[in-house]
Structure formats: structure tokens, C-alpha cells
Short mmCIF file of C-alpha atoms in Angstrom, two decimals:
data_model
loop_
_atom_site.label_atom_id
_atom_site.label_comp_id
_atom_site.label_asym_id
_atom_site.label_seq_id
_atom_site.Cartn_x
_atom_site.Cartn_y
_atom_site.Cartn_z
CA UNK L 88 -2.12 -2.04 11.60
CA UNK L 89 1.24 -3.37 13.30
CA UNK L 90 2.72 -0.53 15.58
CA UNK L 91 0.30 1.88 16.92
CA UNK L 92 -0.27 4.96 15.08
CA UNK L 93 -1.24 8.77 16.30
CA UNK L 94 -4.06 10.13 14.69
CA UNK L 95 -2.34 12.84 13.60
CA UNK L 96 -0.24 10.99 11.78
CA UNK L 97 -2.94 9.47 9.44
CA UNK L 98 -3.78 11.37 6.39
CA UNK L 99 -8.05 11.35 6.04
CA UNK L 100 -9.28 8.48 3.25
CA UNK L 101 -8.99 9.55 -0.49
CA UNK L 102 -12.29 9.48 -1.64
CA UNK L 103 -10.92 9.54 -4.99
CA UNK L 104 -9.05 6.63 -4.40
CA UNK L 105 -11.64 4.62 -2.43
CA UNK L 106 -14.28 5.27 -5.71
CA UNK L 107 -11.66 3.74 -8.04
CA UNK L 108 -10.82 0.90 -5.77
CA UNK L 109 -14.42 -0.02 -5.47
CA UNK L 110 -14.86 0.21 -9.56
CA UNK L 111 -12.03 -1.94 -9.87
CA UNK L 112 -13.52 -4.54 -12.36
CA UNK L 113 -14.59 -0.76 -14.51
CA UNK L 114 -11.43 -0.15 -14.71
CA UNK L 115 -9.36 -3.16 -15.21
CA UNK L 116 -7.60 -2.93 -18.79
CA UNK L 117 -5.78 -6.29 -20.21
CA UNK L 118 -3.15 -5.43 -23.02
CA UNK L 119 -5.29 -2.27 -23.31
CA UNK L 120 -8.51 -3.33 -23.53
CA UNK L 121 -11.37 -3.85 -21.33
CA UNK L 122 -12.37 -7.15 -20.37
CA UNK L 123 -16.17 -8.66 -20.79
CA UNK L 124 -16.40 -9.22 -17.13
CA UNK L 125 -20.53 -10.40 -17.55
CA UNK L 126 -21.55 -13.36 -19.41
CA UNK L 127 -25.19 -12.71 -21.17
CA UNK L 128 -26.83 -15.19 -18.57
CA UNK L 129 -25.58 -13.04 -15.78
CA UNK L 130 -28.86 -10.29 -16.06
CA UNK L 131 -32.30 -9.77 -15.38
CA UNK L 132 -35.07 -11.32 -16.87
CA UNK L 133 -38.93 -10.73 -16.72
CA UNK L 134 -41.02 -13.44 -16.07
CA UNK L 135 -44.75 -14.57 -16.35
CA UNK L 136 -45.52 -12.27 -12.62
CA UNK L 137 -42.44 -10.03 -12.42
CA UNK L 138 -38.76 -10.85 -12.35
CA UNK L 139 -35.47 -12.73 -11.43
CA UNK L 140 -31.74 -11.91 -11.74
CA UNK L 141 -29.44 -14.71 -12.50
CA UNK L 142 -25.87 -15.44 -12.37
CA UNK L 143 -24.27 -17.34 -14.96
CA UNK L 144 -20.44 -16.05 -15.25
CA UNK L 145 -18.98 -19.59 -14.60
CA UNK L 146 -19.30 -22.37 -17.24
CA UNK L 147 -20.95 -24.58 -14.85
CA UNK L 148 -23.21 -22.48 -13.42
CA UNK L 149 -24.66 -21.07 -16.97
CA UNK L 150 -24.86 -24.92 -17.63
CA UNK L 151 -26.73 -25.59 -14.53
CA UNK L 152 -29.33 -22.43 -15.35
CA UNK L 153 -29.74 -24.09 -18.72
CA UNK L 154 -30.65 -27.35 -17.39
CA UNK L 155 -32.94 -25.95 -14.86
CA UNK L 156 -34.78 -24.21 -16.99
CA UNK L 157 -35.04 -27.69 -19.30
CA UNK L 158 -33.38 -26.43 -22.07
CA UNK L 159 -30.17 -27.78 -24.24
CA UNK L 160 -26.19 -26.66 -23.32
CA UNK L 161 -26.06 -24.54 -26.41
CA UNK L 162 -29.64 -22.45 -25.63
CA UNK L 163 -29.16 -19.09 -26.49
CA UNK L 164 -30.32 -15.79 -24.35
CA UNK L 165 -33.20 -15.84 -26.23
CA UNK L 166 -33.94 -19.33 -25.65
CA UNK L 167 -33.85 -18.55 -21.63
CA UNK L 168 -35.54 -15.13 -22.44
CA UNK L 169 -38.86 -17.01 -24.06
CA UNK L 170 -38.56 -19.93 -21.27
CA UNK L 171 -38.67 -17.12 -18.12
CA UNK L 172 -41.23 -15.47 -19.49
CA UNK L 173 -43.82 -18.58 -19.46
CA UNK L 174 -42.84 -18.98 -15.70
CA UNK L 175 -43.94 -17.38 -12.11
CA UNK L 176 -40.52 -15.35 -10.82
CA UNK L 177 -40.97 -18.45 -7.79
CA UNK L 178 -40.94 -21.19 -10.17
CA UNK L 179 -38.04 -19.86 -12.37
CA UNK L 180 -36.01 -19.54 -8.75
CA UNK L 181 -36.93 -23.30 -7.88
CA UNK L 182 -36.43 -25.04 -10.90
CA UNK L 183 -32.95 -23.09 -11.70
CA UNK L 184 -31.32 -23.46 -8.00
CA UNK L 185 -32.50 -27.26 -7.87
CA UNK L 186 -30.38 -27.69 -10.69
CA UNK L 187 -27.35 -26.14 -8.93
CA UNK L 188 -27.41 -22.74 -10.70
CA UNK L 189 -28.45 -19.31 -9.28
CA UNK L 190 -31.48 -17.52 -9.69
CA UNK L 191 -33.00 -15.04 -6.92
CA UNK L 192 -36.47 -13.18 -7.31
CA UNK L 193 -36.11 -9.77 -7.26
CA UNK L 194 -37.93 -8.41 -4.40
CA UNK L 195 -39.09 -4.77 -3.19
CA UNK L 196 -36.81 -3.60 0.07
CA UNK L 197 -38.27 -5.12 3.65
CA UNK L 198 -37.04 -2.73 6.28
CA UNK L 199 -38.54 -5.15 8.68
CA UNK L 200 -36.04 -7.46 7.72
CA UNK L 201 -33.30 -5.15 7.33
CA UNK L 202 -33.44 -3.38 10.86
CA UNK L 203 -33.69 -6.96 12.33
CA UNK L 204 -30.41 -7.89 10.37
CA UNK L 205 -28.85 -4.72 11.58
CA UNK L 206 -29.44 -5.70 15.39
CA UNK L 207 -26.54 -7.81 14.22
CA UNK L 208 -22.91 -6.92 14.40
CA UNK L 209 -21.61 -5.45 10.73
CA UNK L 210 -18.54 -8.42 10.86
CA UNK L 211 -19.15 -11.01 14.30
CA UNK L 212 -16.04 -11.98 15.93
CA UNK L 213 -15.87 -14.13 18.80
CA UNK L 214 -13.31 -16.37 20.52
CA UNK L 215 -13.05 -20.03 19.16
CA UNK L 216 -10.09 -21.51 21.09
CA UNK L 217 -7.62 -21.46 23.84
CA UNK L 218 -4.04 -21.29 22.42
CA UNK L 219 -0.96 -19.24 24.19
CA UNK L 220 -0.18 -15.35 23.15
CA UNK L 221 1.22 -15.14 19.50
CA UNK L 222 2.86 -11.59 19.07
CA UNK L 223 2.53 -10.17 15.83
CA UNK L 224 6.11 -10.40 14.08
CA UNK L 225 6.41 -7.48 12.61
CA UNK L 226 6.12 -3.81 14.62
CA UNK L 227 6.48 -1.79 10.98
CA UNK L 228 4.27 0.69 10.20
CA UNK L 229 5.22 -0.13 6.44
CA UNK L 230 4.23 -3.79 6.53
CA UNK L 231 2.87 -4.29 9.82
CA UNK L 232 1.21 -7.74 8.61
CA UNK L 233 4.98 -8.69 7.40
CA UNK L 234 5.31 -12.07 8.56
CA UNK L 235 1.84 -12.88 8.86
CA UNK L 236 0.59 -16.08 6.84
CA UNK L 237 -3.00 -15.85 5.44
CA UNK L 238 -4.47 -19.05 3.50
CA UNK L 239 -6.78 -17.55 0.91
CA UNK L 240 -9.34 -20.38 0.27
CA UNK L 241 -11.99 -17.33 -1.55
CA UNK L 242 -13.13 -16.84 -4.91
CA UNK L 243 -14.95 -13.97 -6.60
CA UNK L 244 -14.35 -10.31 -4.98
CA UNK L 245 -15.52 -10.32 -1.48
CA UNK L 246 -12.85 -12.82 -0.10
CA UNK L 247 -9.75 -11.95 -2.50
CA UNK L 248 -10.69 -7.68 -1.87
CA UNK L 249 -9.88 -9.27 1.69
CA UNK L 250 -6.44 -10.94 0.90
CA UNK L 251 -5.62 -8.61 -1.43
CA UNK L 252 -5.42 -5.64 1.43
CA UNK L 253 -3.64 -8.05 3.85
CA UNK L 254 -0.63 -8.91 1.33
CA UNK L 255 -0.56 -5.01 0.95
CA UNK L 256 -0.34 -4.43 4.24
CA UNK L 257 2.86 -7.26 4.13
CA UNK L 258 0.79 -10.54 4.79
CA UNK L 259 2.42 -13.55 3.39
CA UNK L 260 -0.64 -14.91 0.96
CA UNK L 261 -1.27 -18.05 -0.04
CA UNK L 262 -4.23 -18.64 -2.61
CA UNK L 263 -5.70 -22.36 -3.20
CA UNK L 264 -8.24 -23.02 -6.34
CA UNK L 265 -8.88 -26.48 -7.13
CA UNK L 266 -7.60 -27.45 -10.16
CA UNK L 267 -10.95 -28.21 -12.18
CA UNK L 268 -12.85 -24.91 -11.42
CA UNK L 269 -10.27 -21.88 -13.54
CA UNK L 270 -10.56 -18.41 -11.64
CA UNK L 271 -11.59 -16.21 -14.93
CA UNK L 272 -8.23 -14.28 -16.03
CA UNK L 273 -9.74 -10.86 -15.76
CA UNK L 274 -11.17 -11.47 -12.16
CA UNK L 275 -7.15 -13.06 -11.20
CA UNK L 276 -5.91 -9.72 -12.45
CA UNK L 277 -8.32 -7.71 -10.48
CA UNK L 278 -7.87 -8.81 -7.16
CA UNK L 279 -4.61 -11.36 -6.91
CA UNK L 280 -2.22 -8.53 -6.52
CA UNK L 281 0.68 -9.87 -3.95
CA UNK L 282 -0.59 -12.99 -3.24
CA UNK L 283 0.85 -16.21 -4.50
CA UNK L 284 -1.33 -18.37 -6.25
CA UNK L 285 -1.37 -22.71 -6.13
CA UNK L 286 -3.68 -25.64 -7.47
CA UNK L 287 -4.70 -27.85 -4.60
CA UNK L 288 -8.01 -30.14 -4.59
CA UNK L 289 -8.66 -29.74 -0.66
CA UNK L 290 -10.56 -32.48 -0.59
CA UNK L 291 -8.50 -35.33 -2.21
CA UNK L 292 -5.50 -33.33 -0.02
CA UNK L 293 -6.52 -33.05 3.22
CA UNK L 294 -3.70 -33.72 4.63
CA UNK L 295 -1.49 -31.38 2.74
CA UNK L 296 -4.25 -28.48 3.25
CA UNK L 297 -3.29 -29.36 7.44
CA UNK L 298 0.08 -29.33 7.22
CA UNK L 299 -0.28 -25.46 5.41
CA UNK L 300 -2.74 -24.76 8.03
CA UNK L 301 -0.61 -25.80 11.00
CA UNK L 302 1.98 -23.00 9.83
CA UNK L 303 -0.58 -20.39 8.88
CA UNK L 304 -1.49 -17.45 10.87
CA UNK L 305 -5.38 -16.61 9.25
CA UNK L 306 -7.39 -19.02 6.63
CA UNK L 307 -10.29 -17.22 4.93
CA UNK L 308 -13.02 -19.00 3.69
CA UNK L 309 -15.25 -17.71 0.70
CA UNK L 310 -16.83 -20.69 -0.36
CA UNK L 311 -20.25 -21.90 0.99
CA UNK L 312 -20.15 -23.09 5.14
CA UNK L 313 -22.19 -25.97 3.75
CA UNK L 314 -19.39 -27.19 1.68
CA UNK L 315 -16.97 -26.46 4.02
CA UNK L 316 -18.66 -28.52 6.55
CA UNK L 317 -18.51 -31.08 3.98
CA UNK L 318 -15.18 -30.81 3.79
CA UNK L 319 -14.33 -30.88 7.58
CA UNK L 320 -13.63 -27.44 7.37
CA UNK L 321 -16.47 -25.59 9.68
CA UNK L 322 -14.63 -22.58 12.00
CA UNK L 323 -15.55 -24.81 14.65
CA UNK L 324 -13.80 -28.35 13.59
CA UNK L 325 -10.79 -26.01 12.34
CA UNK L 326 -10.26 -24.63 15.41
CA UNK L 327 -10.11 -27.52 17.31
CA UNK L 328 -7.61 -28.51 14.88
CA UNK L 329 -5.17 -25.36 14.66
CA UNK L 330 -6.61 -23.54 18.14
CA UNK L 331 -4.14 -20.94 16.79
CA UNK L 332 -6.04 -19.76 13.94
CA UNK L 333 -7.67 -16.48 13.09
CA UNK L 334 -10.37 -17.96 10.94
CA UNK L 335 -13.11 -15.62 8.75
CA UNK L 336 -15.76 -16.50 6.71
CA UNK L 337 -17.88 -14.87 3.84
CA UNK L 338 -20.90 -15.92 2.48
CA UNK L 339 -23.47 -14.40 0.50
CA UNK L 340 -26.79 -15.11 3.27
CA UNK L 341 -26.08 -15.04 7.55
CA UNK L 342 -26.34 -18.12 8.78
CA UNK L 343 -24.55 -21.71 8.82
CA UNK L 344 -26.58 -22.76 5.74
CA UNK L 345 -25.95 -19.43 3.34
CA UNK L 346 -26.52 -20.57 -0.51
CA UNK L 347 -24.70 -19.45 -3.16
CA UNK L 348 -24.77 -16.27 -3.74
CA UNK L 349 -22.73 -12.71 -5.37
CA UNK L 350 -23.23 -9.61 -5.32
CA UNK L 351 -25.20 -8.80 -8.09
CA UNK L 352 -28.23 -11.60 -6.43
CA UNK L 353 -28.14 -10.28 -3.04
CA UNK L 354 -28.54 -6.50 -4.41
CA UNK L 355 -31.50 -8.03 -6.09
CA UNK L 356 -32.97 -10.20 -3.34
CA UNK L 357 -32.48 -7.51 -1.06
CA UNK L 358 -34.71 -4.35 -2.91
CA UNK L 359 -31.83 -2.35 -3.54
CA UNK L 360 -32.17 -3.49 -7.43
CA UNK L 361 -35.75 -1.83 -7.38
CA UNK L 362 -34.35 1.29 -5.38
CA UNK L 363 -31.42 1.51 -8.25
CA UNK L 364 -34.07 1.48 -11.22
CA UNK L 365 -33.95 3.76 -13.58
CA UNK L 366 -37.58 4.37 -14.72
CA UNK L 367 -39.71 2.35 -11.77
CA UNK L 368 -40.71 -0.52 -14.18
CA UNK L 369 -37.42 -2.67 -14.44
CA UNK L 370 -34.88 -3.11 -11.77
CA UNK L 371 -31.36 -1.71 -12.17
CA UNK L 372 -27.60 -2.21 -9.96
CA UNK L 373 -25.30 -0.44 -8.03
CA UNK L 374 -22.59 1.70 -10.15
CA UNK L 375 -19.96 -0.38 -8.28
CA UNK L 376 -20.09 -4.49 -6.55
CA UNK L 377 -20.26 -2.22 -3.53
CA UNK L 378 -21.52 -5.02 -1.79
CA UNK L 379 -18.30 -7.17 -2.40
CA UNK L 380 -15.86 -4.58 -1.56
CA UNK L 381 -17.56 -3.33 1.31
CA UNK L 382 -17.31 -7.07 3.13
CA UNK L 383 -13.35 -7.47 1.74
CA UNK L 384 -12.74 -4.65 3.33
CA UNK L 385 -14.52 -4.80 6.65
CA UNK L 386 -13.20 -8.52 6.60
CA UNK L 387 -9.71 -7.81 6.41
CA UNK L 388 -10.30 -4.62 8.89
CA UNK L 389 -11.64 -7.34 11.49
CA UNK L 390 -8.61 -10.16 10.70
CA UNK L 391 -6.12 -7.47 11.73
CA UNK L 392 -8.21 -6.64 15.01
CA UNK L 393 -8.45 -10.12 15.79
CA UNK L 394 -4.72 -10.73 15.19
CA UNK L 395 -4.09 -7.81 18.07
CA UNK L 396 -6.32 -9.85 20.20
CA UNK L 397 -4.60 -13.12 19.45
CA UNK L 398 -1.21 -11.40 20.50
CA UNK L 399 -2.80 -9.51 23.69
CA UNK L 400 -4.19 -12.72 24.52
CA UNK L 401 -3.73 -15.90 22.51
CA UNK L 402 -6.23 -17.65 21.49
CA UNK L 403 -8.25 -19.03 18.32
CA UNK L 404 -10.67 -16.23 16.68
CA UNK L 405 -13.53 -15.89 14.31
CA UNK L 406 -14.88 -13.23 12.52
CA UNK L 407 -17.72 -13.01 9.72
CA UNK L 408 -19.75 -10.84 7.94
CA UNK L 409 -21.50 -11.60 4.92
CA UNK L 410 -23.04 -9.40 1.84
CA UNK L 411 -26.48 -9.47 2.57
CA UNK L 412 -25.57 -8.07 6.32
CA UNK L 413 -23.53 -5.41 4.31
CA UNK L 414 -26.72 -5.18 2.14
CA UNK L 415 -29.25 -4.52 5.56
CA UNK L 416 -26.48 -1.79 6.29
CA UNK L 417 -26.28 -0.11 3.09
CA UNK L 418 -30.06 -0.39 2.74
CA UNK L 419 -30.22 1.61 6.67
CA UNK L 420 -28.43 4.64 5.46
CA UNK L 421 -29.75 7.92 4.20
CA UNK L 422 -30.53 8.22 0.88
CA UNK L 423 -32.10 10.44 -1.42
CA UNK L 424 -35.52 9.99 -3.60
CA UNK L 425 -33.68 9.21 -6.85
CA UNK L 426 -30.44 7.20 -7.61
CA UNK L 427 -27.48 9.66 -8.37
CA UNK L 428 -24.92 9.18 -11.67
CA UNK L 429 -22.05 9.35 -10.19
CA UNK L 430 -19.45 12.02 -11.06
CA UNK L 431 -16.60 11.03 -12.91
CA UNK L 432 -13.62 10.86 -10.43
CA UNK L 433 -10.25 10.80 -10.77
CA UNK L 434 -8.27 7.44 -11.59
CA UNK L 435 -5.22 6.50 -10.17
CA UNK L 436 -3.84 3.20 -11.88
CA UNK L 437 -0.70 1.17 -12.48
CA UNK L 438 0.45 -0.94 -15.14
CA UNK L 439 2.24 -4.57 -14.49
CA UNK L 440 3.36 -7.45 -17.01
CA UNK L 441 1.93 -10.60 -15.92
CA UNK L 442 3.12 -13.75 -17.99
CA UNK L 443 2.95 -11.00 -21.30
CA UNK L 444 -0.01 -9.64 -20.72
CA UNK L 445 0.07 -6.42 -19.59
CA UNK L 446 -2.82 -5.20 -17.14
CA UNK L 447 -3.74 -1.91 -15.84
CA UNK L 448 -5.24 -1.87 -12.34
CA UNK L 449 -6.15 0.67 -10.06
CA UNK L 450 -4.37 2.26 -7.11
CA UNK L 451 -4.87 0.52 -3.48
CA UNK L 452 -7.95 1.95 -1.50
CA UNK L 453 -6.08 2.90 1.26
CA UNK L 454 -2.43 4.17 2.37
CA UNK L 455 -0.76 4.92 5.68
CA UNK L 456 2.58 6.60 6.62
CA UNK L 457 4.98 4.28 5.05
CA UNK L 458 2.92 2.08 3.25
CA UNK L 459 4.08 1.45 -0.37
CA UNK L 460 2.07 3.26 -2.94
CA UNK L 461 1.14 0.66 -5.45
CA UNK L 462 0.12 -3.28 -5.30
CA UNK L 463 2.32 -5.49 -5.76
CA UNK L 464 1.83 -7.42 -9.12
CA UNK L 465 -0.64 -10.57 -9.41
CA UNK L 466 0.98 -13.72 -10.50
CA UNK L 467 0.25 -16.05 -12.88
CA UNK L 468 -3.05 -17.46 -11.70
CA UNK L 469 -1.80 -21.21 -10.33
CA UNK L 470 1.34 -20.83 -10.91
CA UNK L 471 3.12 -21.12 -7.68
CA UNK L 472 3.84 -24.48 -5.76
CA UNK L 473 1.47 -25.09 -2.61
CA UNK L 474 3.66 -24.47 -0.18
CA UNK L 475 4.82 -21.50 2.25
#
């Protein structure tokens, strides 16, 4: 990533490894258990003309879906089950994302759509700024992103997959949450190995967030552009703020105006839910948020490319990909008639105490001559100051 490389001296991926990496959240043990990483309004439900998929993993969001739907805080599944079922798939979408929660109908695969999506670059990068060359300051091949600074301003998988691979690579990262909105524990200890992790509400400290983005090297943005804009936080106001910055972006949709969105929605939105069913009358997933990990990976893959261009040339980059592009890719490939079970694979893990707890994770995706062989250990989820 740092110092160039021969082929020759690059061992072939790990399958093995790459299966286990993308199963993470499978895998993921907390004092020896598994975590419940799906909360019972994160599913699909029929409704009056077919069916939705909904995502309700955050307190706020399962409120939201609740209200939508016109029903009280403390309405069980059943309650939602009996409500769906009395409404079009349309409706149900409506009257849940109006309230702020999320709800996509589950639709058959467009290849129409998909082949237009692919005429697309996988990850977009372009050139935002003019700022002078800024030489990478490490040549290591065993931390080549050693003294990089990345501001992790992601959530979810997509984003912190991302950071996660950059501070094992030797990137310096720096996660903000606001303070009001906790990160689930399980989904901290899945993806926040080797990053430090601080409270900061971005938008009552704007001008603390500037001062860490003045020093930083890379901000990546996982939360939606239209909040970000909100914020004063578009790529394009950013970089004519810190013309130094390699800035990426997920989202869930392309474009400026993406909703929310996770994995789980786009594989439904998308057809791939219909292509994963089991029996051809209700939809099913992906054995893996394939989705998710596929765009952290590509993500961080494009960061470090742009961070070589930035010290070739200088200059303020961009890159961005998000999960339905990932989706249109996926969807492209060659498949067979039927899904396939997976067979069971290998597991590499590794065990760390964080504040007492002790959690079992798996191995890193990827390795190079050098590299080390395991994460570094999450943190205590907020508990480092906000500061480099």
C-alpha cells in the first residue's frame, strides 16, 4: 500500500480468510456467546399485494416504523405483522419512511437498471481541489498507512469495514458518534478494531470538527449526503475548506440525495432477495452483508489509491461508491439457477479483553509481507478524547 511491492512477493488472497471476514457479525462471540445482532422489526413482512423488508435495529428507527404504521411504542411484531398485511407493499413503504423509519418494497431484479448502473465506475474518484504534493509518511511495507490520519465519521459496516482496514494497514483512526445516537456494543466490537473512538455532536462543534479536519489526512463519510449537506459537510464545501483532503463517501442509493438505507434493504430493493429465496414464494438474504463489506473494502482500496495520487500530485480527492452500485455489480455476475449453502470454511479468530468483556473476532481479510497478523483490539466504544 506504502512502498511498492513485486508481485511475486504477494501471497494470492485466502479465500478462507476473506469468507470469515465477510461473516464477521456470524462469528462475533462476546464473553462466549453470540450476540442478537437483528432486532424482530428488522425482517420481512407480507403485505395486502406482496412484500416489504424493514429495518428496525436502532431504537429510533423501530420507533419511527411503529409510528408510521400508526401504532403505539410498545406494538409488538405481531401488532406490525396484522397492520402490513391490511396494506399495499407501496403504502406500507410511504407511510413508514414519512415517519423517518425504513421500509423498501421488495422488488424482482431489473437488469435494465442494473447494466445502466454498471456503465458507472464500481467506486468514482475524481479530483476536488488544488493543494501542493503531500508524500505519504511512511515507505513500510508493514504499515504503509503509518502516519496517515483518517476521520471516521461512518456507522454500521460499510464505512467502519473501511476504517477498520486502514488502521490495519497503520492509519491513525479517529472515530466520531454523537453522543445521543449509542453504536450497538456488538456492532463496536465487530468492526472498531484499531481505531480510537470519541463523542462529538458535529453540529453543535463545528468548529472543533475543523480544527481535527485541518490535521487529518482522509474523512469518511457514512451518513446520508443530505445530512451532511445540512451540516456544511458536502465533498464539495469540505474541500474548499481543507483542499488537502482525501474525502469518500458511502451511501446506501447513487446520487446526492441517497436515503437511508443498509444492506439488508438494498439486497431487497434490488431483486437479489427474490434470487436468494428459498422456495420461490418468500424472499430470502445473502449468507453474508456482502453488500457492506464489499463497499468497505473497495472504499478503503480507492482511499489508498487516491492518497498515491495526492503524493504524485497534490491535490484534494474524492472517491465513492455506494451499496446499491455494489448491488448492480454483484447482480452482473454469473450465477447459477439455484442459491448455493455455502460450505463450512475454516475460521481463523482472535480473542481480546475490551473493558472485561472478552470478544472473539475474526482474522483480518487480507495480509501482505510484513503486515501484522491480527487486528489490533477495539476500544471502549467513546472512550477516547476527540483529539489526534
Amino acid at each position: 500500500m506504502g512502498a511498492a511491492l513485486s508481485p511475486d512477493d504477494i501471497a494470492p488472497p485466502d479465500p478462507d480468510r476473506i469468507a470469515g471476514a465477510y461473516r464477521s457479525d456470524r462469528h462475533l462471540l462476546v464473553d462466549g456467546e453470540a450476540p442478537d445482532v437483528w432486532s424482530s422489526l428488522s425482517r420481512f413482512w407480507r403485505t395486502g399485494d406482496g412484500w416489504v423488508r424493514t429495518h428496525g435495529n436502532y431504537p429510533h428507527h423501530a420507533s419511527a416504523l411503529r409510528a408510521g404504521l400508526g401504532l403505539p411504542l410498545d406494538a409488538s411484531s405481531g401488532d406490525v405483522s396484522t397492520r402490513l398485511a391490511a396494506m399495499s407493499a407501496g403504502e406500507a413503504r410511504e407511510d413508514i419512511t414519512g415517519a423517518g423509519g425504513l421500509c423498501v418494497v421488495v422488488h424482482r431484479e431489473d437488469p435494465q437498471r442494473d447494466a445502466m448502473l454498471r456503465e458507472h465506475p464500481l467506486v468514482q474518484t475524481r479530483r476536488l481541489a488544488d493543494s501542493p504534493v503531500r508524500p505519504l509518511p511512511s515507505d513500510s511495507t508493514t504499515a504503509p498507512l503509518a502516519g496517515v490520519r483518517v476521520l471516521d465519521l461512518t456507522r454500521v459496516i460499510a464505512g467502519p469495514v473501511a476504517t477498520r482496514m486502514l488502521a490495519f494497514a497503520g492509519a491513525d483512526v479517529l472515530r466520531l458518534d454523537p453522543p445521543h445516537l449509542p453504536e450497538p456494543e456488538w456492532q463496536h466490537f465487530d468492526t472498531g478494531h484499531g481505531k480510537r473512538s470519541a463523542l462529538l455532536d458535529v453540529a453543535l462543534e463545528a468548529s472543533r470538527l475543523h480544527r481535527l479536519l485541518a490535521e487529518a489526512d482522509v474523512v469518511v463519510l457514512g451518513y446520508r449526503p443530505t445530512a451532511m449537506r445540512r451540516l456544511g459537510l458536502s465533498p464539495e464545501l469540505l474541500a474548499e475548506r481543507h483542499p488537502h483532503l482525501v474525502i469518500a463517501q458511502l451511501s446506501a442509493w447513487p446520487g446526492a440525495d441517497s436515503p437511508r438505507g443498509f444492506d439488508s434493504l438494498v439486497q431487497a430493493e434490488s431483486g437479489i432477495s427474490w434470487l436468494e429465496s428459498a422456495d420461490g414464494s418468500a424472499p430470502g438474504a445473502l449468507p453474508a452483508q456482502v453488500l457492506d463489506h464489499s463497499a468497505g473494502y473497495l472504499l478503503a482500496a480507492a482511499i489508498v489509491d487516491a492518497l498515491h495520487g495526492r503524493a504524485r500530485s497534490g491535490g484534494g480527492w474524492y472517491v465513492r461508491t455506494s451499496l446499491r452500485r455494489v448491488a448492480a455489480e454483484l447482480l452482473g455476475m454469473p450465477r447459477g439457477e439455484h442459491p448455493v449453502v455455502p460450505a463450512p470454511r475454516a475460521v481463523l479468530t482472535q480473542e481480546f479483553d475490551v473493558a472485561g468483556r472478552v470478544v472473539t473476532t475474526v482474522a483480518p481479510a487480507v495480509r501482505w509481507p510484513g503486515s501484522p497478523e491480527w487486528f489490533a483490539p477495539p476500544r471502549p466504544w467513546g472512550g477516547d478524547p476527540a483529539e489526534w
